[in-house]
Short mmCIF file of C-alpha atoms in Angstrom, two decimals:
data_model
loop_
_atom_site.label_atom_id
_atom_site.label_comp_id
_atom_site.label_asym_id
_atom_site.label_seq_id
_atom_site.Cartn_x
_atom_site.Cartn_y
_atom_site.Cartn_z
CA MET G 1397 -3.36 43.48 51.36
CA GLU G 1398 -0.84 40.60 51.82
CA ALA G 1399 0.38 39.22 48.42
CA GLN G 1400 -0.68 35.69 47.77
CA GLN G 1401 2.11 33.70 48.68
CA LYS G 1402 3.31 31.77 45.60
CA PRO G 1403 3.55 27.46 46.35
CA PRO G 1404 6.52 25.90 47.48
CA ALA G 1405 9.18 24.95 45.06
CA HIS G 1406 8.60 21.34 45.99
CA LYS G 1407 4.93 21.30 45.59
CA LYS G 1408 5.48 22.81 41.80
CA LYS G 1409 8.22 20.07 41.69
CA LEU G 1410 5.69 17.34 42.50
CA ARG G 1411 2.97 18.65 40.69
CA SER G 1412 4.90 18.61 37.43
CA HIS G 1413 6.12 15.29 38.33
CA SER G 1414 2.82 14.06 38.53
CA LEU G 1415 1.72 15.67 35.21
CA TYR G 1416 4.56 14.25 33.52
CA GLN G 1417 3.79 10.73 35.28
CA SER G 1418 -0.03 11.17 33.82
CA VAL G 1419 1.13 12.13 30.30
CA TRP G 1420 3.32 9.24 30.55
CA ARG G 1421 0.89 6.82 31.41
CA TRP G 1422 -1.50 7.95 28.71
CA HIS G 1423 1.68 7.52 26.24
CA PHE G 1424 2.48 4.13 27.54
CA TYR G 1425 -0.99 2.93 26.95
CA ALA G 1426 -1.11 4.44 23.40
CA GLY G 1427 1.72 2.85 22.80
CA LEU G 1428 0.75 -0.65 23.94
CA ILE G 1429 -2.41 -0.60 22.29
CA ILE G 1430 -1.36 0.20 18.76
CA MET G 1431 2.15 -0.87 18.37
CA PRO G 1432 1.44 -4.00 16.66
CA PHE G 1433 -1.03 -1.87 13.86
CA LEU G 1434 1.51 0.59 13.48
CA ILE G 1435 3.98 -2.03 12.04
CA ILE G 1436 1.57 -3.28 10.02
CA LEU G 1437 0.44 -0.07 8.64
CA ALA G 1438 4.29 1.17 8.27
CA VAL G 1439 5.49 -1.95 6.42
CA THR G 1440 2.45 -2.28 3.99
CA GLY G 1441 2.41 1.19 3.31
CA GLY G 1442 6.25 1.14 2.39
CA ILE G 1443 5.71 -1.87 0.40
CA TYR G 1444 2.60 0.32 -1.18
CA LEU G 1445 5.16 3.09 -1.94
CA PHE G 1446 6.68 1.06 -5.10
CA LYS G 1447 3.26 -0.31 -6.37
CA PRO G 1448 4.62 1.21 -10.01
CA GLN G 1449 7.79 -0.75 -9.98
CA ILE G 1450 6.30 -3.78 -8.35
CA GLU G 1451 3.31 -4.34 -10.73
CA ALA G 1452 5.63 -3.40 -13.60
CA ALA G 1453 8.29 -6.35 -12.71
CA LEU G 1454 4.87 -8.61 -11.46
CA TYR G 1455 2.83 -8.12 -14.69
CA GLU G 1456 5.63 -7.28 -17.42
CA ASP G 1457 3.72 -9.89 -19.83
CA TYR G 1458 0.60 -8.25 -19.24
CA TYR G 1459 1.58 -4.79 -19.64
CA GLU G 1460 4.04 -4.79 -22.33
CA VAL G 1461 3.46 -4.50 -25.95
CA THR G 1462 5.29 -3.76 -29.09
CA PRO G 1463 4.07 -0.50 -30.84
CA GLN G 1464 2.70 -0.94 -34.61
CA THR G 1465 1.51 1.34 -36.99
CA THR G 1466 -2.22 0.49 -36.58
CA ALA G 1467 -4.51 -0.64 -33.78
CA ALA G 1468 -7.84 -1.77 -33.15
CA THR G 1469 -10.44 0.61 -31.94
CA PRO G 1470 -11.69 0.65 -28.22
CA SER G 1471 -14.88 -0.94 -29.32
CA GLU G 1472 -13.10 -3.86 -31.11
CA GLN G 1473 -11.09 -4.50 -28.29
CA ILE G 1474 -14.21 -4.86 -25.89
CA ASP G 1475 -16.06 -7.04 -28.67
CA THR G 1476 -12.99 -9.65 -28.59
CA VAL G 1477 -13.07 -9.88 -24.57
CA GLU G 1478 -17.05 -9.97 -24.72
CA THR G 1479 -16.53 -13.01 -27.37
CA ILE G 1480 -13.72 -14.82 -24.91
CA TYR G 1481 -16.27 -14.08 -21.65
CA PRO G 1482 -19.58 -14.21 -22.91
CA ASP G 1483 -20.81 -14.53 -19.67
CA ALA G 1484 -18.91 -11.56 -18.50
CA ALA G 1485 -20.35 -7.51 -18.03
CA VAL G 1486 -17.81 -5.30 -19.22
CA THR G 1487 -17.92 -2.46 -16.61
CA SER G 1488 -14.68 -0.26 -17.59
CA TYR G 1489 -12.01 0.65 -20.03
CA ARG G 1490 -8.37 1.96 -19.77
CA PRO G 1491 -6.77 3.22 -23.08
CA SER G 1492 -3.06 2.54 -23.12
CA ASP G 1493 -1.06 5.27 -21.70
CA SER G 1494 1.73 5.21 -23.58
CA PRO G 1495 2.65 3.38 -27.09
CA ASP G 1496 4.24 0.08 -25.36
CA ARG G 1497 1.39 -0.50 -22.95
CA SER G 1498 -1.67 -2.50 -23.01
CA ALA G 1499 -5.10 -1.67 -22.48
CA GLU G 1500 -7.18 -2.84 -19.74
CA ILE G 1501 -10.78 -3.66 -19.61
CA GLY G 1502 -12.49 -4.48 -16.25
CA ILE G 1503 -15.44 -7.17 -16.63
CA GLN G 1504 -17.40 -8.55 -13.98
CA GLN G 1505 -17.91 -12.35 -13.72
CA ASP G 1506 -20.05 -14.52 -11.59
CA GLY G 1507 -19.83 -11.43 -8.95
CA THR G 1508 -16.37 -11.29 -9.07
CA ALA G 1509 -14.07 -8.32 -11.00
CA PHE G 1510 -11.31 -8.98 -13.08
CA THR G 1511 -8.93 -7.12 -15.20
CA VAL G 1512 -8.37 -8.60 -19.03
CA PHE G 1513 -5.24 -7.24 -20.67
CA ILE G 1514 -4.90 -6.68 -24.60
CA ASP G 1515 -2.72 -6.06 -27.03
CA PRO G 1516 -4.53 -2.52 -28.55
CA TYR G 1517 -2.36 -3.49 -31.56
CA THR G 1518 -3.03 -7.24 -32.50
CA ASN G 1519 -6.27 -7.03 -30.38
CA VAL G 1520 -5.13 -10.34 -28.55
CA VAL G 1521 -5.97 -10.92 -24.87
CA LEU G 1522 -2.49 -11.29 -23.06
CA GLY G 1523 -4.12 -12.54 -19.59
CA LYS G 1524 -6.61 -12.06 -16.83
CA LEU G 1525 -5.91 -11.30 -13.40
CA GLU G 1526 -8.82 -11.29 -10.13
CA ASP G 1527 -8.29 -7.62 -8.97
CA SER G 1528 -8.90 -8.64 -5.27
CA TYR G 1529 -5.42 -10.95 -5.85
CA ARG G 1530 -3.32 -8.37 -7.24
CA LEU G 1531 -0.56 -8.20 -4.86
CA VAL G 1532 -0.34 -4.40 -4.40
CA ASN G 1533 -3.97 -4.58 -4.11
CA VAL G 1534 -3.87 -7.15 -1.07
CA ILE G 1535 -1.21 -4.85 0.20
CA GLU G 1536 -3.41 -2.09 -0.08
CA LYS G 1537 -6.31 -4.05 1.53
CA ILE G 1538 -4.25 -4.91 4.54
CA HIS G 1539 -3.10 -1.36 5.17
CA GLY G 1540 -6.70 0.13 4.47
CA GLU G 1541 -8.92 -2.62 6.37
CA LEU G 1542 -6.58 -5.34 7.62
CA LEU G 1543 -8.53 -7.63 5.17
CA MET G 1544 -11.77 -7.54 7.49
CA GLY G 1545 -13.55 -5.04 5.51
CA THR G 1546 -15.78 -2.43 7.54
CA VAL G 1547 -14.49 -3.88 11.01
CA GLY G 1548 -10.85 -3.54 9.88
CA ASP G 1549 -11.20 0.01 8.52
CA ARG G 1550 -12.67 1.13 11.99
CA ILE G 1551 -9.69 -0.64 13.69
CA VAL G 1552 -7.19 1.15 11.67
CA GLU G 1553 -9.08 4.64 11.71
CA TRP G 1554 -9.11 3.89 15.67
CA ALA G 1555 -5.25 3.27 15.59
CA ALA G 1556 -4.20 6.30 13.62
CA CYS G 1557 -6.10 8.52 15.99
CA TRP G 1558 -4.54 6.93 18.52
CA ALA G 1559 -1.23 7.39 16.88
CA LEU G 1560 -1.88 11.11 17.01
CA ILE G 1561 -2.35 10.72 21.00
CA LEU G 1562 1.12 9.01 21.04
CA LEU G 1563 2.92 11.30 19.07
CA ILE G 1564 1.72 14.35 21.47
CA THR G 1565 2.47 12.52 24.52
CA GLY G 1566 5.59 11.79 23.00
CA ILE G 1567 6.39 15.49 22.13
CA TYR G 1568 5.88 16.48 25.61
CA LEU G 1569 7.83 13.59 27.68
CA GLY G 1570 10.80 14.01 24.96
CA TRP G 1571 11.01 17.58 24.75
CA PRO G 1572 13.90 18.63 26.52
CA LYS G 1573 13.84 20.64 29.76
CA SER G 1574 17.31 22.53 29.49
CA LYS G 1575 19.85 22.94 26.72
CA LYS G 1576 21.98 20.33 28.35
CA ARG G 1577 19.38 17.20 27.55
CA ILE G 1578 18.74 18.42 23.68
CA ARG G 1579 21.73 16.07 22.99
CA GLY G 1580 19.20 13.18 24.11
CA VAL G 1581 16.78 14.25 21.55
CA LEU G 1582 18.41 15.35 18.49
CA VAL G 1583 21.38 12.74 18.42
CA PRO G 1584 21.99 9.54 21.04
CA ARG G 1585 24.28 9.59 24.12
CA LEU G 1586 26.52 6.97 23.39
CA ASN G 1587 28.55 7.30 26.49
CA LYS G 1588 25.99 7.99 29.44
CA GLY G 1589 25.16 4.06 30.04
CA LYS G 1590 22.89 1.29 28.42
CA LYS G 1591 19.78 2.80 30.22
CA LEU G 1592 20.23 6.21 28.78
CA LEU G 1593 21.17 4.64 25.57
CA ALA G 1594 18.07 2.63 25.35
CA ARG G 1595 15.90 5.71 26.00
CA ASP G 1596 17.57 7.74 23.66
CA LEU G 1597 17.59 4.89 20.72
CA HIS G 1598 13.60 5.19 21.26
CA VAL G 1599 13.23 8.96 21.56
CA VAL G 1600 15.84 10.34 18.89
CA PRO G 1601 14.15 8.41 15.80
CA ALA G 1602 10.45 9.54 17.09
CA PHE G 1603 12.01 13.10 17.05
CA TRP G 1604 13.12 13.04 13.55
CA ILE G 1605 10.12 11.07 11.70
CA SER G 1606 7.53 12.82 13.82
CA LEU G 1607 6.53 15.60 11.43
CA GLY G 1608 6.50 12.52 8.77
CA LEU G 1609 4.32 10.42 11.40
CA LEU G 1610 1.86 13.41 11.55
CA PHE G 1611 1.57 13.82 8.18
CA LEU G 1612 0.79 10.36 7.34
CA ILE G 1613 -1.78 10.21 9.64
CA LEU G 1614 -3.39 13.41 8.82
CA THR G 1615 -3.31 12.85 4.95
CA GLY G 1616 -4.57 8.84 5.85
CA LEU G 1617 -7.74 9.80 7.64
CA PRO G 1618 -9.42 11.45 4.87
CA TRP G 1619 -9.66 8.18 3.61
CA SER G 1620 -11.05 6.25 6.17
CA GLY G 1621 -14.51 4.97 6.05
CA LEU G 1622 -16.10 6.83 9.03
CA TRP G 1623 -14.21 10.03 10.26
CA GLY G 1624 -12.99 10.16 6.45
CA ASN G 1625 -16.38 10.13 4.69
CA ASN G 1626 -18.21 12.48 7.26
CA PHE G 1627 -15.10 15.00 6.99
CA GLN G 1628 -15.79 14.63 3.04
CA ALA G 1629 -19.39 15.17 3.27
CA LEU G 1630 -18.63 18.23 5.65
CA THR G 1631 -16.36 19.84 3.39
CA THR G 1632 -17.88 19.18 0.32
CA ASN G 1633 -21.39 20.62 1.67
CA ALA G 1634 -19.53 23.67 3.35
CA GLY G 1635 -17.89 24.15 -0.22
CA ILE G 1636 -14.50 24.34 1.13
CA GLY G 1637 -13.14 20.59 -0.21
CA TYR G 1638 -13.92 18.67 -3.09
CA PRO G 1639 -16.98 19.26 -5.57
CA PRO G 1640 -19.52 16.74 -5.57
CA SER G 1641 -19.38 13.04 -6.90
CA ILE G 1642 -15.76 12.84 -6.79
CA TRP G 1643 -15.41 11.33 -3.07
CA ILE G 1644 -19.02 11.54 -2.09
CA GLY G 1645 -22.35 12.51 -3.77
CA ASP G 1646 -24.10 10.91 -6.69
CA ALA G 1647 -22.80 11.53 -10.26
CA PRO G 1648 -25.35 13.39 -12.48
CA ALA G 1649 -27.87 10.88 -14.41
CA SER G 1650 -28.33 10.53 -18.25
CA ASP G 1651 -32.05 11.49 -18.22
CA VAL G 1652 -32.25 12.67 -21.85
CA LYS G 1653 -35.26 13.73 -23.52
CA THR G 1654 -35.86 12.71 -27.11
CA LYS G 1655 -35.79 16.74 -28.16
CA GLU G 1656 -32.61 16.90 -26.84
CA ILE G 1657 -30.89 14.41 -29.98
CA ALA G 1658 -33.77 14.85 -32.83
CA ASP G 1659 -36.33 16.76 -34.46
CA VAL G 1660 -39.51 15.18 -33.35
CA PRO G 1661 -43.30 16.73 -32.89
CA TRP G 1662 -44.08 18.60 -29.79
CA SER G 1663 -46.07 16.14 -28.15
CA ALA G 1664 -42.94 14.00 -28.33
CA GLU G 1665 -40.54 16.06 -27.42
CA ASN G 1666 -40.12 15.22 -24.05
CA LEU G 1667 -40.36 11.43 -24.10
CA PRO G 1668 -37.35 9.53 -22.56
CA VAL G 1669 -34.87 8.46 -25.22
CA PRO G 1670 -35.06 4.72 -25.64
CA VAL G 1671 -32.02 2.43 -24.72
CA SER G 1672 -32.73 -0.87 -26.44
CA THR G 1673 -30.39 -1.33 -29.33
CA ASN G 1674 -33.12 -2.06 -31.47
CA GLN G 1675 -34.42 1.22 -31.24
CA GLN G 1676 -33.21 4.55 -33.10
CA TYR G 1677 -31.39 5.71 -29.78
CA ALA G 1678 -28.91 3.90 -28.34
CA GLN G 1679 -25.76 3.83 -25.90
CA LEU G 1680 -22.44 5.88 -27.15
CA SER G 1681 -19.75 3.65 -27.88
CA VAL G 1682 -16.38 3.91 -25.99
CA ASP G 1683 -14.92 5.27 -28.78
CA ASP G 1684 -17.02 8.12 -29.07
CA VAL G 1685 -16.00 8.59 -25.03
CA VAL G 1686 -12.43 8.32 -25.55
CA GLN G 1687 -12.87 11.13 -28.49
CA ILE G 1688 -14.52 13.30 -26.15
CA ALA G 1689 -11.59 12.53 -23.55
CA ASP G 1690 -9.30 13.83 -26.25
CA GLU G 1691 -10.88 16.72 -27.22
CA GLU G 1692 -11.27 17.87 -23.67
CA GLY G 1693 -7.70 17.67 -23.01
CA VAL G 1694 -7.58 14.70 -20.57
CA LYS G 1695 -4.28 13.31 -20.61
CA PRO G 1696 -3.73 8.94 -21.03
CA GLY G 1697 -3.81 7.25 -17.63
CA TYR G 1698 -7.42 7.58 -17.08
CA ASN G 1699 -10.38 4.78 -16.52
CA ILE G 1700 -13.94 5.09 -18.24
CA MET G 1701 -16.58 3.11 -16.12
CA ILE G 1702 -19.38 2.06 -18.35
CA PRO G 1703 -22.63 2.68 -17.21
CA GLN G 1704 -24.68 -0.33 -16.42
CA THR G 1705 -28.14 1.28 -15.90
CA GLN G 1706 -30.32 3.20 -18.17
CA ASP G 1707 -29.97 6.61 -16.24
CA GLY G 1708 -25.86 5.75 -15.79
CA VAL G 1709 -23.43 7.89 -17.19
CA PHE G 1710 -19.77 7.16 -18.49
CA THR G 1711 -17.55 8.51 -15.86
CA LEU G 1712 -13.89 9.15 -16.76
CA SER G 1713 -11.84 9.25 -13.80
CA ALA G 1714 -7.86 10.11 -13.57
CA PHE G 1715 -5.91 9.81 -10.47
CA PRO G 1716 -2.46 10.12 -11.91
CA PRO G 1717 0.67 10.57 -10.08
CA ASN G 1718 0.52 14.28 -10.05
CA ALA G 1719 -2.46 15.84 -8.17
CA ARG G 1720 -2.82 18.69 -10.53
CA ASP G 1721 -3.58 16.13 -13.41
CA GLU G 1722 -6.99 14.57 -11.43
CA VAL G 1723 -9.86 14.52 -13.55
CA THR G 1724 -13.62 13.55 -12.71
CA MET G 1725 -15.65 13.79 -15.60
CA HIS G 1726 -19.68 12.69 -16.38
CA ILE G 1727 -20.54 11.77 -19.69
CA ASP G 1728 -24.15 11.28 -20.94
CA GLN G 1729 -24.46 7.94 -22.12
CA TYR G 1730 -26.65 9.20 -24.68
CA THR G 1731 -25.54 12.47 -26.35
CA GLY G 1732 -22.25 12.31 -25.26
CA ALA G 1733 -22.67 16.07 -23.39
CA VAL G 1734 -20.25 16.63 -20.55
CA LEU G 1735 -22.57 16.79 -17.45
CA ALA G 1736 -19.74 17.51 -14.92
CA ASP G 1737 -15.98 18.10 -15.61
CA TYR G 1738 -14.10 18.30 -12.03
CA ARG G 1739 -10.15 19.21 -12.34
CA TYR G 1740 -7.86 20.23 -9.99
CA ASP G 1741 -8.50 23.64 -10.61
CA ASN G 1742 -12.06 23.32 -9.82
CA TYR G 1743 -11.30 22.07 -6.31
CA HIS G 1744 -11.51 24.31 -3.29
CA LEU G 1745 -8.75 25.25 -1.25
CA LEU G 1746 -8.89 22.41 1.35
CA GLY G 1747 -9.68 19.55 -1.72
CA LYS G 1748 -5.98 20.95 -3.09
CA ILE G 1749 -4.41 20.39 -0.11
CA ILE G 1750 -6.10 16.92 0.42
CA ALA G 1751 -5.34 16.18 -3.36
CA TYR G 1752 -1.79 16.98 -2.57
CA GLY G 1753 -1.38 15.02 0.79
CA ILE G 1754 -2.84 12.03 -0.84
CA THR G 1755 -0.46 11.83 -3.92
CA ILE G 1756 2.21 12.52 -1.65
CA HIS G 1757 0.96 9.94 1.30
CA LYS G 1758 1.23 7.34 -1.74
CA GLY G 1759 4.71 8.29 -2.72
CA THR G 1760 3.62 9.60 -6.59
CA GLU G 1761 3.78 13.52 -6.28
CA PHE G 1762 7.81 13.83 -6.50
CA GLY G 1763 8.69 10.71 -8.02
CA ILE G 1764 11.60 8.46 -6.78
CA TRP G 1765 12.46 11.08 -3.67
CA ASN G 1766 9.10 10.67 -2.81
CA GLN G 1767 9.29 7.35 -2.22
CA ILE G 1768 12.55 7.21 -0.58
CA ILE G 1769 11.59 9.72 2.12
CA GLY G 1770 8.18 7.77 2.27
CA VAL G 1771 9.72 4.60 3.05
CA LEU G 1772 12.53 6.08 5.52
CA VAL G 1773 9.56 7.38 7.57
CA CYS G 1774 7.79 3.50 7.34
CA LEU G 1775 11.37 2.39 8.75
CA GLY G 1776 11.43 4.94 11.12
CA ILE G 1777 7.92 3.89 12.59
CA VAL G 1778 8.77 0.44 12.69
CA GLY G 1779 12.39 1.40 14.46
CA ILE G 1780 10.57 3.32 17.14
CA ALA G 1781 7.83 0.98 17.49
CA VAL G 1782 10.48 -1.91 18.23
CA SER G 1783 12.75 0.18 20.45
CA GLY G 1784 9.55 1.35 22.43
CA PHE G 1785 8.96 -2.41 23.09
CA ILE G 1786 12.49 -3.24 24.04
CA LEU G 1787 12.57 -0.30 26.46
CA TRP G 1788 9.29 -1.75 27.96
CA LEU G 1789 10.71 -4.92 28.22
CA SER G 1790 14.25 -3.70 29.80
CA ARG G 1791 12.32 -1.83 32.41
CA LYS G 1792 9.40 -4.02 33.22
CA PRO G 1793 9.19 -5.50 36.42
CA GLU G 1794 8.50 -9.35 36.64
CA GLY G 1795 4.72 -10.19 37.26
CA LYS G 1796 3.85 -6.59 36.53
CA LEU G 1797 3.18 -4.62 33.27
CA GLY G 1798 5.41 -2.21 34.27
CA SER G 1799 3.09 0.98 33.37
CA PRO G 1800 3.79 4.42 35.17
CA LYS G 1801 2.23 4.94 38.46
CA ALA G 1802 -1.10 6.44 38.43
CA PRO G 1803 -1.18 10.25 39.74
CA SER G 1804 -3.66 11.71 41.56
CA ASN G 1805 -7.04 12.20 40.10
CA LYS G 1806 -6.71 15.96 40.26
CA VAL G 1807 -3.66 15.88 37.97
CA MET G 1808 -5.39 13.06 35.76
CA LYS G 1809 -8.29 15.64 35.02
CA GLY G 1810 -6.41 17.96 33.35
CA VAL G 1811 -4.58 15.41 31.05
CA ILE G 1812 -7.87 13.28 30.50
CA ALA G 1813 -9.75 16.82 29.30
CA ILE G 1814 -7.26 17.43 26.40
CA ILE G 1815 -7.22 13.84 25.61
CA ILE G 1816 -11.32 13.58 25.18
CA ILE G 1817 -11.09 16.88 23.06
CA LEU G 1818 -9.42 14.58 20.82
CA GLY G 1819 -11.86 12.05 21.35
CA ILE G 1820 -14.60 14.43 20.11
CA VAL G 1821 -13.03 15.18 16.93
CA PHE G 1822 -12.33 11.69 16.40
CA PRO G 1823 -15.34 9.46 17.64
CA LEU G 1824 -13.66 6.02 17.53
CA VAL G 1825 -10.57 7.35 19.55
CA GLY G 1826 -12.93 8.88 21.90
CA ILE G 1827 -15.14 5.61 22.64
CA SER G 1828 -12.15 3.71 23.49
CA ILE G 1829 -10.67 6.65 25.60
CA ILE G 1830 -13.93 6.26 27.48
CA VAL G 1831 -13.23 2.73 27.94
CA VAL G 1832 -9.63 2.73 28.82
CA TRP G 1833 -10.12 5.63 31.50
CA LEU G 1834 -13.37 3.81 33.13
CA PHE G 1835 -11.11 0.56 33.32
CA ASP G 1836 -8.17 2.70 34.73
CA ARG G 1837 -10.20 4.42 37.53
CA PHE G 1838 -12.95 2.19 38.40
CA VAL G 1839 -11.61 -1.57 37.90
CA ILE G 1840 -7.90 -1.40 38.19
CA PRO G 1841 -8.10 0.23 41.96
CA ARG G 1842 -10.91 -2.19 43.13
CA VAL G 1843 -8.99 -5.32 42.25
CA PRO G 1844 -5.51 -5.77 43.87
CA ALA G 1845 -3.94 -8.04 41.59
CA LEU G 1846 -4.94 -5.60 39.00
CA LYS G 1847 -3.52 -2.86 40.76
CA ARG G 1848 -0.11 -4.31 41.44
CA PHE G 1849 -0.01 -5.24 37.90
CA PHE G 1850 -0.94 -1.85 36.26
CA ASN G 1851 0.84 -0.18 39.18
CA ALA G 1852 -2.01 2.18 40.15
#
């Protein structure tokens, strides 16, 4: 029996070229679609990295206080705020985290959230800021949802998923096919002409920041509204991520029976505890909650969310610079019993990885070096987006999009299969992939003007 003949070398070369064209075409589309969003995310993310320094400078008069020997209790501070803003509901309290730092009291007034800053020593209100208009909060809103709410959140998630496709296809396209070409990946070739230099100024920075970009994508997706919530629900329910009520799931309720806090007749033991201040049993004071936090060893820098309903709980939340110091604690509003206490050590392996990823993504885990490396990656993202745009303009034929020529359907099927797998994992990008593919395969070839413009 004769041995099966190998395909001729020229056919293998043609097939390889067609595959390259196919990958390049998808890389081209991905870059063209998400380039504006990448620039927005990189710029806002780079600014947000320096949140502590920015807010310390902007709100110095609200933040800084002169330490004294005595201080007002948290309850006294809240009473002062309630006297000044009688029509507001107090929703949270943040104790000072250092002797020269003000305390913060969150209020809800006419449907708007504000933070009131108060000097704990003099019990004097230093000022009030509307939460949604604080500069870094606005930057965060742009970064997370483009100031468009749920729609913006979905767009950002969609762009992040497309960035994965951009990254994967870019690695394939830029990977050196021989040792001679490795210089065009690690360092730009300065003496090989303008065309190669323009290409290298896009590829080389992309190579060096590719891991950083991948890290930012993967650590940013858990915050997204659709994929992130589903991912959190899946990992929490499977017992491999965060415990319940940290990111998803309801907090335990304050469903206290009278017998738990007082000696009463048997027939009254299971009656719910009255919550009116005119009754014997009432809500704990914030002073008590702060004392409980101290007894439980919670480090300063936490927020206390004050229950607004009869079955609500005090939720003590601390997401400090270092992941290992995170705390989520639920405290019964009547008895002071700690109903749940979740710390970093209570996270499952995947939860710990996500926690570290988030603090590194935000630039807090490793201090100033974390911020410097993060901002360099952000600058690199802007650089490769701009260089890619310039590269496209330099090669774009007049009157055409300048996209790589569409290869045969046979070659496209393999590439599309890989990309569709990514689309299944990331539903939003999957939907857009189907739309792009249908447009590319069935609309463009049938309209002569589009066929010329898209080089189909």
